Amino acid sequence: MGSLSCSAITSLQVLVGILNAFFKTQTPADLSSPAKLRDGETFDFIIAGGGTAGCVLASRLSEVPDWKVLLLEAGGEEPLEADIPAFGQNLKLSALDWQYWTQPQNTSCGGEACQWPRGKVLGGSSTINDMIYNRGNRLDYDHWSDLGNVGWDYENGVLPYFKKSEDNLDPDIARDIKYHSVGGYQSVGRFPYTDENVPNIIKGFQELGYKRVDFNGPHVTGVMHLQATQYKGERRSTNGAYLEPVRRLRNNIRVITNVRVTKILIDKGTKVAHGVEYVGEKDRRFRGKVYAKNDIIVSSGSINSPQLLMLSGIGPKETLETLNIPVIKDLKVGHNLHDHIGAFAVNYFVGNSTRPNSSRDFFRDATLYSRNQRTGPWSGIGSLSVVAYTNSRYANKSMDYPDIQFSTIPSVADSRDSGFCDVDVAVPWCYYNRITFMPAVLRPKCRGYLTINSSDPFARPLIYPNSFCDHQDLDVISDGFKAAVKLADTKVFKDNDFRLDKTPPAGCSHLQFGTDDYWVCAAIQTTHSNYHPVGTCKMGPPTDPDAVVDPQLRVYGVKRLRVIDSSIMPVITSGNTNAPSIMIGEKGADIVKKSYGIKL
Ligand SMILES: Cc1cc2nc3c(=O)[nH]c(=O)nc-3n(C[C@H](O)[C@H](O)[C@H](O)COP(=O)(O)OP(=O)(O)OC[C@H]3O[C@@H](n4cnc5c(N)ncnc54)[C@H](O)[C@@H]3O)c2cc1C
Ligand SMILES: *[C@@H]1O[C@H](CO)[C@@H](O)[C@H](O)[C@H]1NC(C)=O
Ligand SMILES: *[C@@H]1O[C@H](CO)[C@@H](O)[C@H](O)[C@H]1NC(C)=O
Ligand SMILES: *[C@@H]1O[C@H](CO)[C@@H](O)[C@H](O)[C@H]1NC(C)=O
Ligand SMILES: *[C@@H]1O[C@H](CO)[C@@H](O)[C@H](O)[C@H]1NC(C)=O
Ligand SMILES: *[C@@H]1O[C@H](CO)[C@@H](O)[C@H](O)[C@H]1NC(C)=O
């Protein structure tokens, strides 16, 4: 067998989807077709968006047998291809992705638009993400609480909800019962397969003094062979974890897919939200209005939730007036946009002895995955299974509050090895010849914003991330690069022939590798989103002029309307944002139940 071309790999993916079908049955798409929804129907709750938080909410609210819950999702049912961890890489820019790009700005992505994927499928971004399970730092939540968000502190406010959601599969982690639990809906555990470079990467960090930690437990600073939102080698999105197990057992829950919520209906006099307008995503002839006796819950994610609010008359007055959208409530919707900013400036070639060879092993790996109980390289995410945390010059080292997180991202450099594609989008995570040690700025100073320039709900919002607007953020990432190049001197990296790639990024070849100017240039040229945008419907107390929702997640100035998803984070957590979004869904569900007098 010669080398596999990219198109061969892509069509093999389709084949894998078919093979998978022999082992699992997919939820039929007609079960949730927009044709099943009648114009004018009334429910108790309507949830706009079936993503990470939306699926949690639909599952938890429908535990109350008297409540009829409607979940509306713009994407379709979760397809079988999404189950395979190593193929997660291939879901970006697929039909399961909204395929957002930022507006070009001169301090990031080499002056070009940056790619910002978002899940457009049941399970939302938890269906296309990299599956890393990371709660963030306890001090993040104590900070939220200090900002006036009563009830959101770590110990009593959010830890109980992380534990409520959790079904931890690894006994060595689960035994720490202060932080972990078993029996929740969301299974969490290490992948069945350990990529051959993972132990060496961990050893490299250890040689530099990083301690082994469970960053979801008592200590964060250090290095971890991470846990993922998976079960026995398959992805567990919140659709798979929370919704799938209950949706056919309960007759009080309706899930409609391929339908976009285009407007929240709000009475202009009383300011009560009482329904939504929807339009079929694929067939726009399906359209109508549905009504809620209780709350409308917006759970469309950090890009679409603010868009939907603005389309409905909630947002900055100037923006709405320009577009002739009647103003219901003037709020800073779309502001406070921030993300973890990374960059691809430090790369190591992988030595020959531990380098995966896709052309040799592809069919062996397919067999391992399909027949032998989901094992082999496809049941993991390649070298990405490591997370390390360190401090920049700005962090207080005695606080266990690191401000840099490393991801160890598999990539394919040219096609210097046979069997690799030139285009890295089509290569599964487990085949690579280079690893990018990407530092991320965990607590950026910069804030961006997003806005709309059209009242057409099918027009795309405009995203201005303002990454690296402040020199401090460039200092932090430069400290990250410097920490990453130190690995080159470790014994384990030398013994295993990991070789630092000193090729300068386009636009930086006039600078000497490793100088301060070089790192700044490299950060601006190779900027990479961590895909964690948050903050655009900021939670805050009534005294916060930028707040969109209160600590009960109610939209200021409108009744019976809440936002419950990652957009409510006042300040981003110091780690990947999926687990925090699950927690927000869990806590949000209890807040709603309590407000209607349900005993918890
Ligand atoms: C490629 C990628 C990799 C990532 N990797 C990780 C990782 O490894 N670990 C981690 O912790 N985090 C990761 N994240 C981030 C994490 O997945 C998100 O922070 C989290 O899923 C956000 O949850 P949410 O509920 O706010 O939004 P989403 O999960 O994005 O859900 C929003 C949902 O609303 C739907 N929707 C939007 N507008 C409408 C509308 N008008 N009408 C109806 N439905 C609508 C969307 O289709 C979507 O299903 C990643 C994200 C991406 C995109
Ligand atoms: C980037 O753009 C801003 C505003 O558009 C401008 O003020 C600034 O000088 C530009 N910076 C660079 C490095 O080009
Ligand atoms: C690795 O393989 C390449 C080509 O396959 C070869 O040129 C190189 O010498 C090898 N390196 C080592 C250290 O064996
Ligand atoms: C990968 O495997 C193929 C097929 O066995 C072989 O021809 C090729 O030399 C291998 N490549 C490397 C870099 O080892
Ligand atoms: C760093 O944190 C420690 C422990 O919280 C604190 O005592 C100390 O004052 C802090 N130092 C600075 C410079 O803020
Ligand atoms: C809105 O912005 C998009 C993208 O920048 C642009 O193509 C479009 O022309 C703008 N539309 C209006 C009405 O300004």
JSON list of C-alpha atoms and ligand atoms in Angstrom, two decimals, residues 357 359-360 417-418, ligand 4:
[
{"chain": "A", "resi": 357, "resn": "ASN", "atom": "CA", "xyz": [2.89, 6.51, 10.25]},
{"chain": "A", "resi": 359, "resn": "SER", "atom": "CA", "xyz": [0.04, 5.06, 5.54]},
{"chain": "A", "resi": 360, "resn": "ARG", "atom": "CA", "xyz": [1.38, 2.02, 7.36]},
{"chain": "A", "resi": 417, "resn": "ASP", "atom": "CA", "xyz": [7.18, 11.90, 5.71]},
{"chain": "A", "resi": 418, "resn": "SER", "atom": "CA", "xyz": [5.30, 9.65, 3.38]},
{"chain": "B", "resi": 4, "resn": "LIG", "atom": "C1", "xyz": [5.53, 4.71, 6.55]},
{"chain": "B", "resi": 4, "resn": "LIG", "atom": "O1", "xyz": [5.05, 3.47, 6.13]},
{"chain": "B", "resi": 4, "resn": "LIG", "atom": "C2", "xyz": [5.17, 3.26, 4.74]},
{"chain": "B", "resi": 4, "resn": "LIG", "atom": "C3", "xyz": [4.43, 1.99, 4.40]},
{"chain": "B", "resi": 4, "resn": "LIG", "atom": "O2", "xyz": [4.84, 0.94, 5.25]},
{"chain": "B", "resi": 4, "resn": "LIG", "atom": "C4", "xyz": [6.66, 3.26, 4.37]},
{"chain": "B", "resi": 4, "resn": "LIG", "atom": "O3", "xyz": [6.79, 3.11, 2.98]},
{"chain": "B", "resi": 4, "resn": "LIG", "atom": "C5", "xyz": [7.26, 4.59, 4.79]},
{"chain": "B", "resi": 4, "resn": "LIG", "atom": "O4", "xyz": [8.65, 4.59, 4.58]},
{"chain": "B", "resi": 4, "resn": "LIG", "atom": "C6", "xyz": [7.00, 4.87, 6.25]},
{"chain": "B", "resi": 4, "resn": "LIG", "atom": "N1", "xyz": [7.44, 6.23, 6.55]},
{"chain": "B", "resi": 4, "resn": "LIG", "atom": "C7", "xyz": [8.24, 6.50, 7.58]},
{"chain": "B", "resi": 4, "resn": "LIG", "atom": "C8", "xyz": [8.61, 7.94, 7.75]},
{"chain": "B", "resi": 4, "resn": "LIG", "atom": "O5", "xyz": [8.65, 5.67, 8.35]}
]
